[in-house]
C-alpha positions as semicolon CSV with decimal commas, in nm:
position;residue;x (nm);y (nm);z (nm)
1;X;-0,707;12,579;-2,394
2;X;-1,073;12,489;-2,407
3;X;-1,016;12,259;-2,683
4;X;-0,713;12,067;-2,514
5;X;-0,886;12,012;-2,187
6;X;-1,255;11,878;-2,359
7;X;-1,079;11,520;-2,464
8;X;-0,918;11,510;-2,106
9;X;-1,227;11,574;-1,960
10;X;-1,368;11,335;-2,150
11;X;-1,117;11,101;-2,074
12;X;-1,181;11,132;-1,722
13;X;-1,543;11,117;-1,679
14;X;-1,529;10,774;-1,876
15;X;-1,278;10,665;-1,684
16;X;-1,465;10,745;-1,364
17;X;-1,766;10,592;-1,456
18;X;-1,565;10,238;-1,538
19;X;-1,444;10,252;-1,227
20;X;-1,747;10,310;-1,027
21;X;-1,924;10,020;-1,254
22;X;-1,649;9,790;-1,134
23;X;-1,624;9,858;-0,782
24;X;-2,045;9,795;-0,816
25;X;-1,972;9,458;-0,973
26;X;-1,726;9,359;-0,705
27;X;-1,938;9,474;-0,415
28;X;-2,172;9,199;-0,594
29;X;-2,138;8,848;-0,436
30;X;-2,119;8,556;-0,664
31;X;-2,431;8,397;-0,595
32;X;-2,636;8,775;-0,677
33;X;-2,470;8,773;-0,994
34;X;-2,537;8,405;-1,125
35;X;-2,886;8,465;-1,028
36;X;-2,919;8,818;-1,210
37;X;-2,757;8,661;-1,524
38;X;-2,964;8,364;-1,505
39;X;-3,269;8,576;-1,445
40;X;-3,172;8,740;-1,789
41;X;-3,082;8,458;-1,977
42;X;-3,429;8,306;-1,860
43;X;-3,605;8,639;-1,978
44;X;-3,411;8,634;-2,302
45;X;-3,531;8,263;-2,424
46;X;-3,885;8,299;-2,307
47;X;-3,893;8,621;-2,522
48;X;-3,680;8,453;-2,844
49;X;-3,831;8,134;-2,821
50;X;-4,194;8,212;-2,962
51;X;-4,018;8,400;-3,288
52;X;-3,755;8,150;-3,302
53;X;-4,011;7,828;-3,293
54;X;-4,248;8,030;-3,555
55;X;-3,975;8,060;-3,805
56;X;-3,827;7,713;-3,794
57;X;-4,167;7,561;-3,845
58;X;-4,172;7,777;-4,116
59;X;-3,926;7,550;-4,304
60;X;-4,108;7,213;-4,163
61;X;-4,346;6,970;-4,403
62;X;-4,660;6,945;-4,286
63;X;-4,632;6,634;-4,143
64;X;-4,390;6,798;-3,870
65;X;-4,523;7,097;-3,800
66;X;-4,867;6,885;-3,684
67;X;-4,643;6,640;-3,494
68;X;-4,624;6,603;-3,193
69;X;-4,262;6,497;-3,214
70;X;-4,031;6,800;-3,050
71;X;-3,810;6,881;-3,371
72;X;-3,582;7,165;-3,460
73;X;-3,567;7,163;-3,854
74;X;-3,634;6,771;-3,991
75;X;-3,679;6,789;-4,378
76;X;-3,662;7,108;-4,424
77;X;-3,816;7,286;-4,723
78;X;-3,903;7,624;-4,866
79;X;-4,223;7,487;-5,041
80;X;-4,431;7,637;-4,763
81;X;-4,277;8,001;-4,886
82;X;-4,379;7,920;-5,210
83;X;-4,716;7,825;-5,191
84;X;-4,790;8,104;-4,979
85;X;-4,593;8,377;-5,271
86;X;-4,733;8,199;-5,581
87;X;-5,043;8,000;-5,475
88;X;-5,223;8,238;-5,288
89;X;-5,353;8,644;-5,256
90;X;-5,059;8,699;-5,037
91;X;-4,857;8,965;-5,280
92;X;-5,208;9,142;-5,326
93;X;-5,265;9,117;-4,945
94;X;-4,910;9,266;-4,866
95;X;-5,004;9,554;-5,117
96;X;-5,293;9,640;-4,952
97;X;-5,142;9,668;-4,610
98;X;-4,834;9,870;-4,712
99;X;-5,062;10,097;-4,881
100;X;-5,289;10,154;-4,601
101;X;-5,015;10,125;-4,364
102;X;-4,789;10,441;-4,540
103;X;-5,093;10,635;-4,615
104;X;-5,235;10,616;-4,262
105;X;-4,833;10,681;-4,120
106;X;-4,790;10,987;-4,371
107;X;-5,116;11,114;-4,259
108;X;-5,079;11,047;-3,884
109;X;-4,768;11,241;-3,847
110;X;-4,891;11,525;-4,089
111;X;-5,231;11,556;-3,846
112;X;-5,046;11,419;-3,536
113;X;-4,747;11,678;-3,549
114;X;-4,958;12,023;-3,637
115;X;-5,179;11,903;-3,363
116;X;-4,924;11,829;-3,129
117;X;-4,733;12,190;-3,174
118;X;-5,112;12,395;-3,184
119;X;-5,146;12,229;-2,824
120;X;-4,829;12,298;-2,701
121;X;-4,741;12,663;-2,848
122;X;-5,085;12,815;-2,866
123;X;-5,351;12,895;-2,616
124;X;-5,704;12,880;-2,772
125;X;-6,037;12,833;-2,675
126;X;-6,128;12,494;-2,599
127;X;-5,737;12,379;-2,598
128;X;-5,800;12,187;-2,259
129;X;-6,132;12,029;-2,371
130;X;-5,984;11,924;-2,664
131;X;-5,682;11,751;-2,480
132;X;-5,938;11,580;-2,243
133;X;-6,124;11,436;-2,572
134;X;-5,811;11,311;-2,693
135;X;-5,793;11,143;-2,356
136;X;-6,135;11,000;-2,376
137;X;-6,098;10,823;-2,702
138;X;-5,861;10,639;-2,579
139;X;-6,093;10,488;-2,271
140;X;-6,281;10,314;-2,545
141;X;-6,191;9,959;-2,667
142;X;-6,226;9,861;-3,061
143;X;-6,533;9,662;-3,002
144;X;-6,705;9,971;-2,883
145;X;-6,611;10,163;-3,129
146;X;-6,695;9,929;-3,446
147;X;-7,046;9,967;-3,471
148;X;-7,068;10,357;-3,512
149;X;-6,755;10,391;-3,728
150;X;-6,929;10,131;-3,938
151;X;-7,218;10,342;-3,939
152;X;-7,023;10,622;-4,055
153;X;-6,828;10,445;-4,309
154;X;-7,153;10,272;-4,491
155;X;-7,321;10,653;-4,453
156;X;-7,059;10,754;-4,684
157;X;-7,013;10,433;-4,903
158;X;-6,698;10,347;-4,780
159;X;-6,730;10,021;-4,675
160;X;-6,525;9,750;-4,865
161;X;-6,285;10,058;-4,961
162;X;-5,893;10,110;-4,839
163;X;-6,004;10,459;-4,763
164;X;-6,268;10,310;-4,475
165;X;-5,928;10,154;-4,292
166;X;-5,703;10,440;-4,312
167;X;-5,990;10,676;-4,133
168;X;-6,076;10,440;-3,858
169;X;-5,700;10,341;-3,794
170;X;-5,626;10,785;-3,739
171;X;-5,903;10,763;-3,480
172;X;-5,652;10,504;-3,312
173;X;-5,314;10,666;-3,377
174;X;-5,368;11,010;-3,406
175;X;-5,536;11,142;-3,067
176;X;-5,187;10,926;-2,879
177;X;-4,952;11,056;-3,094
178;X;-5,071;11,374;-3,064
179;X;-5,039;11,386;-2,672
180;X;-4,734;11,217;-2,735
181;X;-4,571;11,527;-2,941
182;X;-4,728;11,800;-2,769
183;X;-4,499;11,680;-2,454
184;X;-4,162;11,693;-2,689
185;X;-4,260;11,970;-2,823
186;X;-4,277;12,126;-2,473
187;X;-3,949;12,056;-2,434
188;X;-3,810;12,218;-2,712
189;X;-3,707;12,605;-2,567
190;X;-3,980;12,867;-2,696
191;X;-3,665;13,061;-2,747
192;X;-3,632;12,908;-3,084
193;X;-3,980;13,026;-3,200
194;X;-3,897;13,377;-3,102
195;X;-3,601;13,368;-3,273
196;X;-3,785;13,234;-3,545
197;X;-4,034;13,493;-3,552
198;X;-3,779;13,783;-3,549
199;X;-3,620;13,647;-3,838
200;X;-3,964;13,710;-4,029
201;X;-4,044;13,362;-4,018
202;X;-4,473;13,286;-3,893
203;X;-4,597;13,027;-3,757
204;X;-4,629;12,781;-4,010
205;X;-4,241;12,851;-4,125
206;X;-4,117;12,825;-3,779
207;X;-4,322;12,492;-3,749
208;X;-4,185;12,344;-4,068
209;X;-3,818;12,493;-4,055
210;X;-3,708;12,513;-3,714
211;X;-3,911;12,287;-3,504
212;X;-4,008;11,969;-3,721
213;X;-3,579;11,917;-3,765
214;X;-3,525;11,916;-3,407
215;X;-3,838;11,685;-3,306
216;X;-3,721;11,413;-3,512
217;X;-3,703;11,170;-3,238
218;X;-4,081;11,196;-3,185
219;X;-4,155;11,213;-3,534
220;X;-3,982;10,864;-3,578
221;X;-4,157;10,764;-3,267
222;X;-4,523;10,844;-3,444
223;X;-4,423;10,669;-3,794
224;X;-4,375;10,359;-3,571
225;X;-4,654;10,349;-3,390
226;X;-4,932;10,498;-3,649
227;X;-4,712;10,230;-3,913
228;X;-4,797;9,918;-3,638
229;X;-5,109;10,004;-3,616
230;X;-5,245;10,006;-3,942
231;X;-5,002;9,668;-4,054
232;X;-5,135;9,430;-3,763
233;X;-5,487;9,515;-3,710
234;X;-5,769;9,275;-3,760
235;X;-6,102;9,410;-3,636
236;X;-6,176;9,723;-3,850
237;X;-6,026;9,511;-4,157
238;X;-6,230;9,206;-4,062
239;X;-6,570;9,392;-4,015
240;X;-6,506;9,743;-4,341
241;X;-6,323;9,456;-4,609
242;X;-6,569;9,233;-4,786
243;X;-6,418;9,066;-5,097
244;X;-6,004;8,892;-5,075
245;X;-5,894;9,132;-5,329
246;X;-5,914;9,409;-5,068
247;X;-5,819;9,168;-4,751
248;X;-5,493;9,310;-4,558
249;X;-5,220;9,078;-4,454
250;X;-5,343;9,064;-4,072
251;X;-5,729;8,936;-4,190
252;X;-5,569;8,753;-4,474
253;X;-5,375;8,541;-4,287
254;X;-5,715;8,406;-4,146
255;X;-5,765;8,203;-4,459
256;X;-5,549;7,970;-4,361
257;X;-5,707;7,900;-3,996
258;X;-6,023;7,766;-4,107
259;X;-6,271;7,617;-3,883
260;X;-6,092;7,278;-3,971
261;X;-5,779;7,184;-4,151
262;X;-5,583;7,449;-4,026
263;X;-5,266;7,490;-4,241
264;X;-5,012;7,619;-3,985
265;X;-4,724;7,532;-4,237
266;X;-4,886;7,820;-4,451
267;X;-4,938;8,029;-4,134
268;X;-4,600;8,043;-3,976
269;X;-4,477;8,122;-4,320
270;X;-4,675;8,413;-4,409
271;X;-4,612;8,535;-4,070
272;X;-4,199;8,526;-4,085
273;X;-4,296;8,751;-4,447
274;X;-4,556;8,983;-4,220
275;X;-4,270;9,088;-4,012
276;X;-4,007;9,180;-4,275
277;X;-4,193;9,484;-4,370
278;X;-4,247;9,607;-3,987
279;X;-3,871;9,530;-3,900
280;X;-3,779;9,757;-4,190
281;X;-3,976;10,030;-4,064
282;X;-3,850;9,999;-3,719
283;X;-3,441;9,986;-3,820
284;X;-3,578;10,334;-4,032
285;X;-3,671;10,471;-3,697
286;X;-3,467;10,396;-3,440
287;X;-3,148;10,548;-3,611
288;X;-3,331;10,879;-3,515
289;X;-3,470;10,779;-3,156
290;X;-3,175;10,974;-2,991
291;X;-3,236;11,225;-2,725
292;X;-3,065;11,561;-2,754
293;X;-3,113;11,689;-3,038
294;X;-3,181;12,012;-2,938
295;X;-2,911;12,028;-2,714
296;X;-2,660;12,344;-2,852
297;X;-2,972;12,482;-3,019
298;X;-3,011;12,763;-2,739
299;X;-2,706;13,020;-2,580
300;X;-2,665;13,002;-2,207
């Protein structure tokens, strides 16, 4: 009976809600509606427009992209593609930023998630302080915080190194996402743990077995964020990175807005190529940005 009656039920509740959604639109008067789809179209070509002008001048001469003639596409061309793939550091500049980028994500969510589930599960001395330092680092802008982390990193010989980037972009990401998964994993019932723990399992196997499945959501969330902000930054890269070899894509990318002669051609090209990686990482992610996973996981 249960099972015959869930699809009607179903049935029903969608049906409901389509009818409530249209009696809303009808209560609507004509002239409320053309402005609230007007007010969206607006908001969608403001937001488009920048990303859509960037990658047509990508395909522009130089010539056009420096005119001040209004032009869609007018000769277009993939030279400015190739002179940025084959002419200049690019491919080593992309290699440097993925690296730096993955190793900062995979350590980010290794440090970000224990973190996150010590805060939330256990209570320890200093748990609160340690919260409210997590909180503080965040008060402070990058500028601020330069000058000591380069310090640090020339105390230790880092500087010029990928290692110097990775440690000063988990100062960034990790104290956020690690606020940011102690709250999911307050959600998830304690119930589990127990159940867990009666089932011989300690901490560390209840951490890695039972909870880290069900907290994919903010998991996906963290590789995002810590991913982001390693592949965009330009201060830490701009002061730590000394010779082009080592440059990342963001600080790269300066070379070719000098003081004069700027070669936006080049620019608007490398930056259509910047985002390919970062769009990748995001489709990754937001398959798994649905709530409810741990709905079912608990009897009641």
């Amino acid at each position: 009976m249960t099972m015959t009656m869930a699809p009607g039920t179903t049935a029903g509740h969608s049906t409901h809600t389509a009818q409530v959604n249209k009696q809303s639109r009808a209560r609507r008067s004509p002239l409320a509606s053309l402005g609230l789809h007007a007010t969206l179209i607006g908001a969608s070509l403001i937001a488009v427009f920048p990303i859509a002008w960037v990658v047509l001048s990508s395909f522009k001469p130089k010539q056009w992209v420096q005119s001040s003639e209004l032009t869609l596409v007018k000769e277009p061309t993939l030279g400015n593609y190739e002179y940025v793939l084959f002419e200049t550091n690019f491919p080593t500049w992309m290699l440097n930023s993925v690296i730096i980028a993955l190793c900062t994500m995979a350590i980010g969510i290794l440090m970000s998630a224990t973190t996150g589930y010590a805060l939330s599960r256990f209570n320890f001395p200093g748990r609160r302080k340690l919260m409210m330092v997590f909180l503080v680092t965040q008060m402070f802008p990058v500028a601020v915080l330069i000058v000591p982390i380069y310090k640090i990193m020339a105390t230790l010989g880092l500087i010029n190194t990928h290692a110097s980037l990775v440690i000063a972009y988990l100062t960034i990401a990790v104290p956020f996402c690690s606020w940011m998964l102690k709250g999911y994993f307050d959600s998830i019932p304690t119930s589990l743990d127990e159940a867990a723990s009666i089932d011989g399992c300690g901490p560390f196997q209840t951490f890695w077995r039972v909870i880290m499945p069900l907290a994919r959501p903010g998991i996906a969330v963290t590789a995002f964020y810590t991913f982001l902000t390693a592949w965009g930054e330009v201060a830490y890269a701009s002061a730590f990175i000394q010779t082009d070899d080592r440059f990342t894509l963001a600080y790269g990318m300066q070379q070719f807005v000098p003081q004069f002669n700027a070669q936006w051609e080049y620019l608007t090209a490398a930056a259509v190529l910047v985002t390919v990686p970062a769009g990748l990482v995001f489709l990754y992610a937001q398959r798994h940005l649905v709530s409810g996973l741990t709905a079912g996981g608990t009897k009641g």
